[in-house]
Short mmCIF file of C-alpha atoms and ligand atoms in Angstrom, two decimals:
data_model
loop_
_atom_site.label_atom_id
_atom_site.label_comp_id
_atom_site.label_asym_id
_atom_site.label_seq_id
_atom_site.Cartn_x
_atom_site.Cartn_y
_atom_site.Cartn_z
CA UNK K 14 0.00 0.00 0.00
CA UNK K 15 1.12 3.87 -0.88
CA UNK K 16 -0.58 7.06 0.21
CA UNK K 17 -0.88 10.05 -0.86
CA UNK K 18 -1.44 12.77 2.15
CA UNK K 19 -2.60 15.76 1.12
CA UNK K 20 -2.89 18.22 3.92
CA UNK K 21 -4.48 21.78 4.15
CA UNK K 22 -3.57 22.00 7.74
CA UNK K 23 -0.80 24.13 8.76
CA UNK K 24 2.52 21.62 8.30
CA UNK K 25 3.59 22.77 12.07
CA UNK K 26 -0.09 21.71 13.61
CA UNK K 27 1.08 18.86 16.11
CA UNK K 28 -2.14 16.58 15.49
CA UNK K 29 -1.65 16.62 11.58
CA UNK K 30 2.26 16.25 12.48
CA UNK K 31 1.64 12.99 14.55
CA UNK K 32 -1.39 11.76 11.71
CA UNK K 33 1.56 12.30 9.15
CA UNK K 34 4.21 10.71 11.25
CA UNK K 35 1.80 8.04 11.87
CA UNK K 36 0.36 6.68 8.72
CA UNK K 37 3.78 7.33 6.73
CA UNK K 38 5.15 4.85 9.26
CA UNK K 39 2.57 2.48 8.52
CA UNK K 40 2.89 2.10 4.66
CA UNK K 41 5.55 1.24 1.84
CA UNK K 42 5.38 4.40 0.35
CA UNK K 43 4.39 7.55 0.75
CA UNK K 44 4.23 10.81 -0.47
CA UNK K 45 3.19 14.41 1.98
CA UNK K 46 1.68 17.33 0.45
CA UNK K 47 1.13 20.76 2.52
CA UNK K 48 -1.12 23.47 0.56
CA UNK K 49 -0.16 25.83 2.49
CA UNK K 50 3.06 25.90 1.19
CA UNK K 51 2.06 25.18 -2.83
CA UNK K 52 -0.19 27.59 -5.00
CA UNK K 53 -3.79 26.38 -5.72
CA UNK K 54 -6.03 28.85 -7.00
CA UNK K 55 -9.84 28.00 -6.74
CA UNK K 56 -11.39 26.70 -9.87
CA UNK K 57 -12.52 29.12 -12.16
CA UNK K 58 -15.21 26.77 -13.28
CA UNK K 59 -13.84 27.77 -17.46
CA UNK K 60 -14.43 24.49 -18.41
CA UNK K 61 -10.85 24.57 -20.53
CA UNK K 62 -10.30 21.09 -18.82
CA UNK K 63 -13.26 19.28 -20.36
CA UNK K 64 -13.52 21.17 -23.87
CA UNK K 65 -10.41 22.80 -24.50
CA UNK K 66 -6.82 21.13 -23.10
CA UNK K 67 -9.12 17.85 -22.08
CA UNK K 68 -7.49 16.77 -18.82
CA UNK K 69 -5.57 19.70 -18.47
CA UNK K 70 -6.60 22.67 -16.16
CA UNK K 71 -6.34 26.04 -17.46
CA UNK K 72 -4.35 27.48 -14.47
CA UNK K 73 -0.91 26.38 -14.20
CA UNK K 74 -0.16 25.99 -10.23
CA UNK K 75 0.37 23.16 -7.95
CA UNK K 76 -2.79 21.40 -8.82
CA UNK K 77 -0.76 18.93 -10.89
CA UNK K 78 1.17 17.70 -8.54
CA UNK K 79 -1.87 16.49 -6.23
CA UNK K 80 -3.75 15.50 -9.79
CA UNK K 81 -1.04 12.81 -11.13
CA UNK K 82 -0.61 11.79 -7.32
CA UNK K 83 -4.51 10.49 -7.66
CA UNK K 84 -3.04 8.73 -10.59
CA UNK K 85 0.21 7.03 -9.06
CA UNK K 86 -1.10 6.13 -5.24
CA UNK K 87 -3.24 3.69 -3.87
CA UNK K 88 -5.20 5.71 -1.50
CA UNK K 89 -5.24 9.88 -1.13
CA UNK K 90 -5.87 10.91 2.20
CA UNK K 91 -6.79 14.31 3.18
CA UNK K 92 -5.92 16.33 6.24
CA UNK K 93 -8.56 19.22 6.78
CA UNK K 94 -9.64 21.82 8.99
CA UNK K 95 -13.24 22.17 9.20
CA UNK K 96 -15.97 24.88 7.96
CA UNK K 97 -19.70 25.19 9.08
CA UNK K 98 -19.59 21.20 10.16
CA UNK K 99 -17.82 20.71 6.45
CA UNK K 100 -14.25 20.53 4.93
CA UNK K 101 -12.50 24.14 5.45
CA UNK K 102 -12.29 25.83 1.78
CA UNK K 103 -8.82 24.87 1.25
CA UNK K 104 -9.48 21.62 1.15
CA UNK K 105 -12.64 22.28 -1.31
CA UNK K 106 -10.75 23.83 -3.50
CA UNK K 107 -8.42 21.18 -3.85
CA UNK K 108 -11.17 18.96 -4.71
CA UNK K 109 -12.62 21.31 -6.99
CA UNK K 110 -9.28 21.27 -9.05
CA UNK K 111 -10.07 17.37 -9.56
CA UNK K 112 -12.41 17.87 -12.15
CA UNK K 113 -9.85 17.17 -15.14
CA UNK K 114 -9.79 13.31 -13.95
CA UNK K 115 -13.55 13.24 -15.35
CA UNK K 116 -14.09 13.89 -19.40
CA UNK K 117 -17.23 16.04 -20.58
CA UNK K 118 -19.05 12.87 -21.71
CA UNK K 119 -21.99 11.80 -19.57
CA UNK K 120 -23.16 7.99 -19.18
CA UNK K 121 -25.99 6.64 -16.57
CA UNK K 122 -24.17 4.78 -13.58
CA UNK K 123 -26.76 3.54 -11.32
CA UNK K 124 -29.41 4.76 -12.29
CA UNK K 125 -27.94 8.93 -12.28
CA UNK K 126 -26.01 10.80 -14.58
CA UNK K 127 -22.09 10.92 -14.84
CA UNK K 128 -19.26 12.22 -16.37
CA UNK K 129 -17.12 9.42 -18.35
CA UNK K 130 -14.08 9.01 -15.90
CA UNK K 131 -10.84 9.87 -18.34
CA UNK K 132 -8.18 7.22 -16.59
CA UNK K 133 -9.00 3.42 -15.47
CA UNK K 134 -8.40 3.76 -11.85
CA UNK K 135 -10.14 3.12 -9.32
CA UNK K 136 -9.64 6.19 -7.04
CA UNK K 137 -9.78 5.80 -3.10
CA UNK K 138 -10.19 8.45 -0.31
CA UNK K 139 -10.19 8.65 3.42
CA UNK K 140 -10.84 12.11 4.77
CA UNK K 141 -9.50 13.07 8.49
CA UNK K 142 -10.49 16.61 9.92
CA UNK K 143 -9.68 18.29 12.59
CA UNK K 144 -12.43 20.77 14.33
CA UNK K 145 -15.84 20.30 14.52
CA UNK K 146 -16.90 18.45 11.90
CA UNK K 147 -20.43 17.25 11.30
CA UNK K 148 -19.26 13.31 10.58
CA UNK K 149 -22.46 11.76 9.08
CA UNK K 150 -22.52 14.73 6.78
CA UNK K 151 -18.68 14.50 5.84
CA UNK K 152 -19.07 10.59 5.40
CA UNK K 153 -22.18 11.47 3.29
CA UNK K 154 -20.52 14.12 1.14
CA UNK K 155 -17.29 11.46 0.57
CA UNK K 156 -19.60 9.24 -0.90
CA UNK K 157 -21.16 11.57 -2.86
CA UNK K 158 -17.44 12.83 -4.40
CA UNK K 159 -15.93 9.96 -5.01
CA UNK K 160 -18.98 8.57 -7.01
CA UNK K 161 -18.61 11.52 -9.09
CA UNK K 162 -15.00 10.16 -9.69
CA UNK K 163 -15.90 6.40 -9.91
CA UNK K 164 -13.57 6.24 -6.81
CA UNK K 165 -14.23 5.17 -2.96
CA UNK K 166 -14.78 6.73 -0.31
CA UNK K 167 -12.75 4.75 2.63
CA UNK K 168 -13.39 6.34 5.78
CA UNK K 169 -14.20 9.75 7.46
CA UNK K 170 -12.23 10.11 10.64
CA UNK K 171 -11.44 12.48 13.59
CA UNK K 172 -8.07 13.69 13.33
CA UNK K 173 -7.06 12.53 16.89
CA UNK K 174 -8.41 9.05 15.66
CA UNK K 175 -6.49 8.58 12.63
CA UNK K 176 -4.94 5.22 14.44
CA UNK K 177 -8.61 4.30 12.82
CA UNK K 178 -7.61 4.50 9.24
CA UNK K 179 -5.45 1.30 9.14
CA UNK K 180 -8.74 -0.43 9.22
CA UNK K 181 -9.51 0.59 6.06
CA UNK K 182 -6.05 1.01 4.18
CA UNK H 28 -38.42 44.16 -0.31
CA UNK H 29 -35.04 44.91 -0.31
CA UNK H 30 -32.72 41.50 -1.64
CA UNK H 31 -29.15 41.53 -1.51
CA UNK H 32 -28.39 38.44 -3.79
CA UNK H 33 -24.64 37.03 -3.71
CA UNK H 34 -23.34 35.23 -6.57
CA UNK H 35 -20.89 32.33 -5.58
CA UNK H 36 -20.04 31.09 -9.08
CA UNK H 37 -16.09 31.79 -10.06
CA UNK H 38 -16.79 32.05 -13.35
CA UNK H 39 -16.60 35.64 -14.41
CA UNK H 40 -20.16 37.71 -14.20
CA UNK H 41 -19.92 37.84 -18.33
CA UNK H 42 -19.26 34.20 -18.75
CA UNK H 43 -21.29 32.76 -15.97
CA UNK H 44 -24.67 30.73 -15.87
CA UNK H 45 -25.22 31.84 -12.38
CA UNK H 46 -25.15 35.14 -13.22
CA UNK H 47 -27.64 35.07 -16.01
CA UNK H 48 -29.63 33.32 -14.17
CA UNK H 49 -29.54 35.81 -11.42
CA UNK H 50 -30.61 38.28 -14.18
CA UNK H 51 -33.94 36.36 -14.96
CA UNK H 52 -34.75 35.80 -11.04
CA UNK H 53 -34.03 39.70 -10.42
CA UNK H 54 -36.53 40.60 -13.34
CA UNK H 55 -39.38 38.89 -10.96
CA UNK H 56 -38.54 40.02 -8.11
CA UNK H 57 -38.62 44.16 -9.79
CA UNK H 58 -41.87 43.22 -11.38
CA UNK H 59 -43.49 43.26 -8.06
CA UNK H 60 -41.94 46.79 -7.15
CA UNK H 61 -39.09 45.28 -5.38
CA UNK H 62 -35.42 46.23 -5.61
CA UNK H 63 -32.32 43.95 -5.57
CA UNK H 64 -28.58 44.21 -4.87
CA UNK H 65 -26.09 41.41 -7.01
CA UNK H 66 -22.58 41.15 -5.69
CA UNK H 67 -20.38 38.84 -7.47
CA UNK H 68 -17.76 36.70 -5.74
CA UNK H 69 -15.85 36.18 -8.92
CA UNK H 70 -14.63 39.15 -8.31
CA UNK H 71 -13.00 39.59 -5.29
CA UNK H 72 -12.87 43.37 -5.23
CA UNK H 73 -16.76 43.34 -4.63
CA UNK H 74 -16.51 40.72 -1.28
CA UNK H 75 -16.29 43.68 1.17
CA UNK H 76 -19.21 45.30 -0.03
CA UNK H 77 -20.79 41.43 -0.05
CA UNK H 78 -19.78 41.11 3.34
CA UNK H 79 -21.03 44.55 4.60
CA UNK H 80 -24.51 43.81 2.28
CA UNK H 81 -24.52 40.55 4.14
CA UNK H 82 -24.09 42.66 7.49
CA UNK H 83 -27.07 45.09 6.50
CA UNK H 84 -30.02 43.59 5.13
CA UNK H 85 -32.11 40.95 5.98
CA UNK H 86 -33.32 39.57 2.73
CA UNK H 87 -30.57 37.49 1.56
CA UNK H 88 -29.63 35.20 -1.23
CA UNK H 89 -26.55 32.90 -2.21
CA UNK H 90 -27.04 31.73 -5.93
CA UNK H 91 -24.17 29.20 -6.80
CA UNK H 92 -23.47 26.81 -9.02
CA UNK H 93 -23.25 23.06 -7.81
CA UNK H 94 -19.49 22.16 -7.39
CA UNK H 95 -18.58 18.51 -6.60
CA UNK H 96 -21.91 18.05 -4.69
CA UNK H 97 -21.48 21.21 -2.60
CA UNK H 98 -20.99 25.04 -2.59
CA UNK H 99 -17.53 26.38 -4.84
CA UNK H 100 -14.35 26.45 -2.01
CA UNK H 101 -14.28 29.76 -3.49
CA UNK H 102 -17.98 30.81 -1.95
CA UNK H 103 -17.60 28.40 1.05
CA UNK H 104 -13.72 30.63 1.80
CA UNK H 105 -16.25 34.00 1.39
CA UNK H 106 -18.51 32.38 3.72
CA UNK H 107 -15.81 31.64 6.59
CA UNK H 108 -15.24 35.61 6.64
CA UNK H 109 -18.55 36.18 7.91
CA UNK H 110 -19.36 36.67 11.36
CA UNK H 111 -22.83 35.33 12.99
CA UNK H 112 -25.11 38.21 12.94
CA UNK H 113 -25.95 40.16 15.96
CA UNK H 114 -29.34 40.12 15.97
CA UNK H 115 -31.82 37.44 14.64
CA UNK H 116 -33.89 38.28 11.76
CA UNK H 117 -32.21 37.67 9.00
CA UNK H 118 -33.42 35.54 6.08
CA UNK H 119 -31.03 33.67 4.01
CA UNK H 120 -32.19 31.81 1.12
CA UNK H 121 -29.90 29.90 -1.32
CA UNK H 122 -30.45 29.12 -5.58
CA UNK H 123 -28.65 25.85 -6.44
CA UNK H 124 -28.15 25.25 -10.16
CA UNK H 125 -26.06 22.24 -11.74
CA UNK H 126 -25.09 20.51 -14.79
CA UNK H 127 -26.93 17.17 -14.30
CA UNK H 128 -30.21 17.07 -14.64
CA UNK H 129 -31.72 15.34 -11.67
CA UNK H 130 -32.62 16.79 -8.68
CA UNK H 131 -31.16 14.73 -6.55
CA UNK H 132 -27.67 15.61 -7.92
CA UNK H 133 -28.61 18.55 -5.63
CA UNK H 134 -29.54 16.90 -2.31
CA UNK H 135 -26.29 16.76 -0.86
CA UNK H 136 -25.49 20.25 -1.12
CA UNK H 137 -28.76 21.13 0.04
CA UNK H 138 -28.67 19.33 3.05
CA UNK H 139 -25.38 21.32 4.00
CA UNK H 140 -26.86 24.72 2.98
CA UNK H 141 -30.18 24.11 5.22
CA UNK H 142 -27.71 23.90 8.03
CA UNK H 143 -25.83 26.80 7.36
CA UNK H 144 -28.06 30.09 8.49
CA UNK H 145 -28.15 28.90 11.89
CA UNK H 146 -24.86 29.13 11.79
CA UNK H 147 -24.54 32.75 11.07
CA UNK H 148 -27.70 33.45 13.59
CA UNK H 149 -30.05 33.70 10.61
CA UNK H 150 -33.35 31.80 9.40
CA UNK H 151 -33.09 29.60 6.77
CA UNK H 152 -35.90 31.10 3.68
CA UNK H 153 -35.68 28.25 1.60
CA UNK H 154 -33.24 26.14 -1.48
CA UNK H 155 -34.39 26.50 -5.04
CA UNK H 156 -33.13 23.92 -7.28
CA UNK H 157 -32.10 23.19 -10.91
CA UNK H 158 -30.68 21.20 -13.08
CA UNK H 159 -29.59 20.92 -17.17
CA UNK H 160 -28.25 24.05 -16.47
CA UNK H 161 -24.22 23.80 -18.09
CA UNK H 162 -25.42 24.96 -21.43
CA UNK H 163 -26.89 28.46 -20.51
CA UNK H 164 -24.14 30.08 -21.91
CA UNK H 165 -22.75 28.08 -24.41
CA UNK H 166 -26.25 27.78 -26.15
CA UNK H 167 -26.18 31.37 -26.85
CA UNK H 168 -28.95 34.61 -26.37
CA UNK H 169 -32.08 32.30 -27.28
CA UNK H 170 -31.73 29.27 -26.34
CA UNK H 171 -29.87 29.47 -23.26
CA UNK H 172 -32.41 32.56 -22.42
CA UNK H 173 -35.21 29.74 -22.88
CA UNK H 174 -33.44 27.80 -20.34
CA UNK H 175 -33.53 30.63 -17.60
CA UNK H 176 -36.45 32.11 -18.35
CA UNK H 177 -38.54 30.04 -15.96
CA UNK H 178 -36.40 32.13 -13.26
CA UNK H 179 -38.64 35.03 -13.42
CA UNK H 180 -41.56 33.64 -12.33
CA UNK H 181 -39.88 32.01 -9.22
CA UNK H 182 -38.40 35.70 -8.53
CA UNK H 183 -41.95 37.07 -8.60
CA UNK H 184 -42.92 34.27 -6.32
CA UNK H 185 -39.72 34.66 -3.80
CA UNK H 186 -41.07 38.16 -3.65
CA UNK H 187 -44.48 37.81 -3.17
CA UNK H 188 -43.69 35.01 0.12
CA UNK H 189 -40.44 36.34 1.28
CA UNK H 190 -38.98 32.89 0.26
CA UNK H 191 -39.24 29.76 -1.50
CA UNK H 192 -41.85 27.83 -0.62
CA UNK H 193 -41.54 23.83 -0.33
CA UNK H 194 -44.58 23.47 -2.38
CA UNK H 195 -43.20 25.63 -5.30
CA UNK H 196 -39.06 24.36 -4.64
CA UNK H 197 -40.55 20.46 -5.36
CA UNK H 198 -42.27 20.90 -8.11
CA UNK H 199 -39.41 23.60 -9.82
CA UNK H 200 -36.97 20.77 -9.26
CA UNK H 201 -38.01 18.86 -11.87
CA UNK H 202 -37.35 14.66 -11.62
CA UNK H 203 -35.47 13.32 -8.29
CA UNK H 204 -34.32 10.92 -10.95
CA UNK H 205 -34.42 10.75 -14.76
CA UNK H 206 -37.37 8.01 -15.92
CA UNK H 207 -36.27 4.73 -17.33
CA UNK H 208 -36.65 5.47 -20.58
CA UNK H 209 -35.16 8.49 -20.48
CA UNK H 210 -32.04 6.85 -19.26
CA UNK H 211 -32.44 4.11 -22.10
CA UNK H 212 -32.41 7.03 -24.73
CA UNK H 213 -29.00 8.33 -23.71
CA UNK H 214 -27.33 5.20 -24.27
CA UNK H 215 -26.68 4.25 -28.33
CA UNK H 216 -27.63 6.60 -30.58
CA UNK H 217 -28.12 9.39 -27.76
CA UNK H 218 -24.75 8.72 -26.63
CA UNK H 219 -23.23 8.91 -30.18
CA UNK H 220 -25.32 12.36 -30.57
CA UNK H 221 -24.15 13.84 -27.25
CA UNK H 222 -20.47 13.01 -27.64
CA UNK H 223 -20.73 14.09 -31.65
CA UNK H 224 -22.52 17.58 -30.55
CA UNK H 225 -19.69 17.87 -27.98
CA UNK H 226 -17.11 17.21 -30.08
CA UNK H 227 -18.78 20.31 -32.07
CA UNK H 228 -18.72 22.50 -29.22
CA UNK H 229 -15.27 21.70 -28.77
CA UNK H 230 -14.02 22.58 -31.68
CA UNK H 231 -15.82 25.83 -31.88
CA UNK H 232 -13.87 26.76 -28.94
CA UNK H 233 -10.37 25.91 -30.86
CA UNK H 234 -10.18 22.12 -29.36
CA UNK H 235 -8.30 20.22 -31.36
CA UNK H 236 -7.73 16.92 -28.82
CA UNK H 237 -10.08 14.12 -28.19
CA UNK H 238 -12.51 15.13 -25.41
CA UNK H 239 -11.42 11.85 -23.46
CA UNK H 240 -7.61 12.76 -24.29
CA UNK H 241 -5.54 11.69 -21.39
CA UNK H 242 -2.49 14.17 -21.07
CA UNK H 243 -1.12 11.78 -17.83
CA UNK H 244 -1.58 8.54 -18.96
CA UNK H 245 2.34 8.23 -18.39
CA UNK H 246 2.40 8.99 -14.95
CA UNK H 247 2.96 5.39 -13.69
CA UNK H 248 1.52 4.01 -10.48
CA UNK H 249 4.40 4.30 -7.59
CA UNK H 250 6.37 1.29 -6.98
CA UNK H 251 5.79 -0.08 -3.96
CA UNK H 252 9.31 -0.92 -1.96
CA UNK H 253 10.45 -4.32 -1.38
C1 FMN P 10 -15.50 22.15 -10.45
C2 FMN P 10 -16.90 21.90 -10.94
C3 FMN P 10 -17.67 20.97 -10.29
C4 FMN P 10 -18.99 20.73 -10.71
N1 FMN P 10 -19.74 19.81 -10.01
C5 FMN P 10 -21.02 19.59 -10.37
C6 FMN P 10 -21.82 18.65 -9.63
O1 FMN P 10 -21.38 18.03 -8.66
N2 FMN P 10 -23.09 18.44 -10.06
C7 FMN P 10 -23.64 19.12 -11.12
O2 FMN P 10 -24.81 18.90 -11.45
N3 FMN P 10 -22.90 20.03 -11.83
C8 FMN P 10 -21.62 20.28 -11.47
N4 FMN P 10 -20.86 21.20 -12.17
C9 FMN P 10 -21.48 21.95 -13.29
C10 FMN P 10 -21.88 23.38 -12.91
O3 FMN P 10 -22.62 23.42 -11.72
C11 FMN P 10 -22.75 23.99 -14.03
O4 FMN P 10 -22.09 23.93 -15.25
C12 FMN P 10 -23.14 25.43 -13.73
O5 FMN P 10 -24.16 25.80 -14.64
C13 FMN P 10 -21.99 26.41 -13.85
O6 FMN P 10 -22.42 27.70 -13.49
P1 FMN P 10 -21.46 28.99 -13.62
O7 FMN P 10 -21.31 29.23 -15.09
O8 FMN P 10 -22.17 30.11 -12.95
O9 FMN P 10 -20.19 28.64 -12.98
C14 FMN P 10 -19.54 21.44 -11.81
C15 FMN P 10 -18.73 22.38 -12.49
C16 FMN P 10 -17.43 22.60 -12.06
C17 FMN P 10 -16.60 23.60 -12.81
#
């Protein structure tokens, strides 16, 4: 198993320090993203990704980095702080920069509409946040994001219970 | 009444759907003698007049386009800059519109925003919803107007009830999920027409790649160590 760890929590927080420390110890391979130290812009919703550079995103800032890492790792987990019971926007706006892994084509997948998916992966996330998150909603919302993706949604977990996550990894 | 509507889309106000959709919803709400504010988050020069519009009034409204199942990070970062208002009495309301067509592509975000005014000491007023709506723009003056069009009556209705009324949201909403049938249609021919009439689109807008083109189909999985 490899993971990807994309935080949006400040790198010197001492709970996302001790998640890192923790689940990087627990796997083959691993790779550590902090946002807070990269450039990602919000999506400007352009639609360049699906109809004009398919796959590719119109701005040209870190995004790439945590877009190919979707590609190459087993499992993505995200760090995040929290917003109104949600993810914080940092964290949304990463996600929000995902949409170049789905084409512009739509196709019925149980029974709802969805975008074609452009790679054959099978995309899995577990999401741990920190602050006071609203956990049946977060575990609800996970589900409903990684369908969008084709992908899985492994877990939503307190950050001080990350220990949790090897159940699912 | 007085309606301070925020726009959460990113797009740009001249490219967005949001926006003219905001246009056809404002043209109700004047035909009733009421007045309206539009601030427009794609531009962040206008989020500290949002934010002190926000403070002010009491008739509020959040139109957004649907963003992996939620609100744009871009509205939900505008959001975290607000503080809880002082005193209770304000009415936020909230217009949802998406590319999918069912209205349960909606449902999650919905859920979140019904949560959300309490959170800012405010009452919720209400979630319209809509889908079919990523070809507003790109289907030019007539036939995207056609699309938002039915916008106007819902802004004379917002108006006339001082929000959106479950009654009026449900049926607005159109399918929770498409019919059978429907669903059979899109697959063979309707599949080879979409992807053909997207292809079009495409092109028009100086695309010269396959529309499932995969630019990092060389990035290679990570090897696992030994
Ligand atoms: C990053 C991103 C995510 C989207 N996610 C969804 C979604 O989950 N469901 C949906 O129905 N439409 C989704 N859409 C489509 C937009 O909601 C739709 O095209 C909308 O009309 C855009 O409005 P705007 O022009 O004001 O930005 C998404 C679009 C973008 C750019």
């Amino acid at each position: 198993m490899n993971l990807m760890i994309v935080s949006t929590l400040p790198a010197n927080d001492p709970q996302a320090q001790k998640a890192v420390r923790f689940l990087t110890s627990k796997v083959d391979c691993s790779r550590v993203f902090y946002t807070e130290e990269m450039k990602i812009s919000p999506c400007l919703g352009c639609n360049a990704c699906w109809l004009k550079t398919p796959g590719k995103c119109a701005l040209h800032d870190d995004y790439e980095q945590i877009l190919k890492g979707c590609l190459q790792y087993d499992a993505v987990v995200l760090l995040s702080g929290t917003s109104f019971g949600f993810i914080h926007s940092a964290m949304k706006n990463v996600i929000d920069r995902l949409l170049p892994l789905a084409t512009m084509y739509i196709c019925v997948q149980d029974g709802q509409i969805r975008h074609v998916p452009r790679y054959q992966k099978d995309y899995r996330f577990i999401l741990l946040y920190s602050g006071k998150g609203d956990e049946e909603y977060l575990k609800y919302w996970m589900e409903r994001f990684t369908l969008n993706f084709y992908g899985k949604s492994l877990g939503v977990f307190p950050l001080e219970k990350c220990e949790e996550t090897l159940q699912c990894i | 009444m007085h309606l301070t509507i925020i726009s959460g889309a990113a797009r740009p106000q001249s490219r967005s759907n949001t926006a003219r959709i905001i246009e056809a919803f404002s043209e109700g709400i004047h035909a009733g003698g009421h007045t309206t504010e539009v601030w427009y988050l794609s531009d962040r020069r206008q989020w500290g007049q949002a934010r002190s519009a926000f403070e002010k009034n009491e008739n509020i409204l959040f139109a957004l386009p649907l963003y992996v199942e939620n609100i744009p990070g871009l509205m939900l970062e505008f959001l975290e800059g607000l503080s809880p208002k002082e005193k209770p009495g304000t009415k936020m309301a909230f217009l949802i519109q998406g590319g999918f067509p069912e209205a349960s592509q909606s449902r999650c975000c919905e859920r979140f925003l019904k949560t959300l005014p309490q959170q800012l000491n405010c009452a919720h007023a209400g979630t319209l919803i809509r889908g079919n709506m990523f070809g507003v723009r790109l289907l030019g003056k007539k036939l995207g107007g056609r699309l938002v069009q039915p916008f106007t009556d819902m802004g004379r209705l917002f108006a006339e009830y001082g929000e959106f009324r479950p009654e009026i949201v449900s049926g607005f909403a159109g399918p929770e999920y498409l019919p059978e049938k429907q669903l059979r249609q899109m697959g063979g021919m309707g599949n080879y027409i979409q992807r053909w009439s997207m292809r079009i689109v495409a092109r028009r807008l100086g695309c010269r790649e396959k529309l499932d083109a995969k630019p990092y189909h060389e990035v290679s999985p990570v090897q696992r160590k030994q």
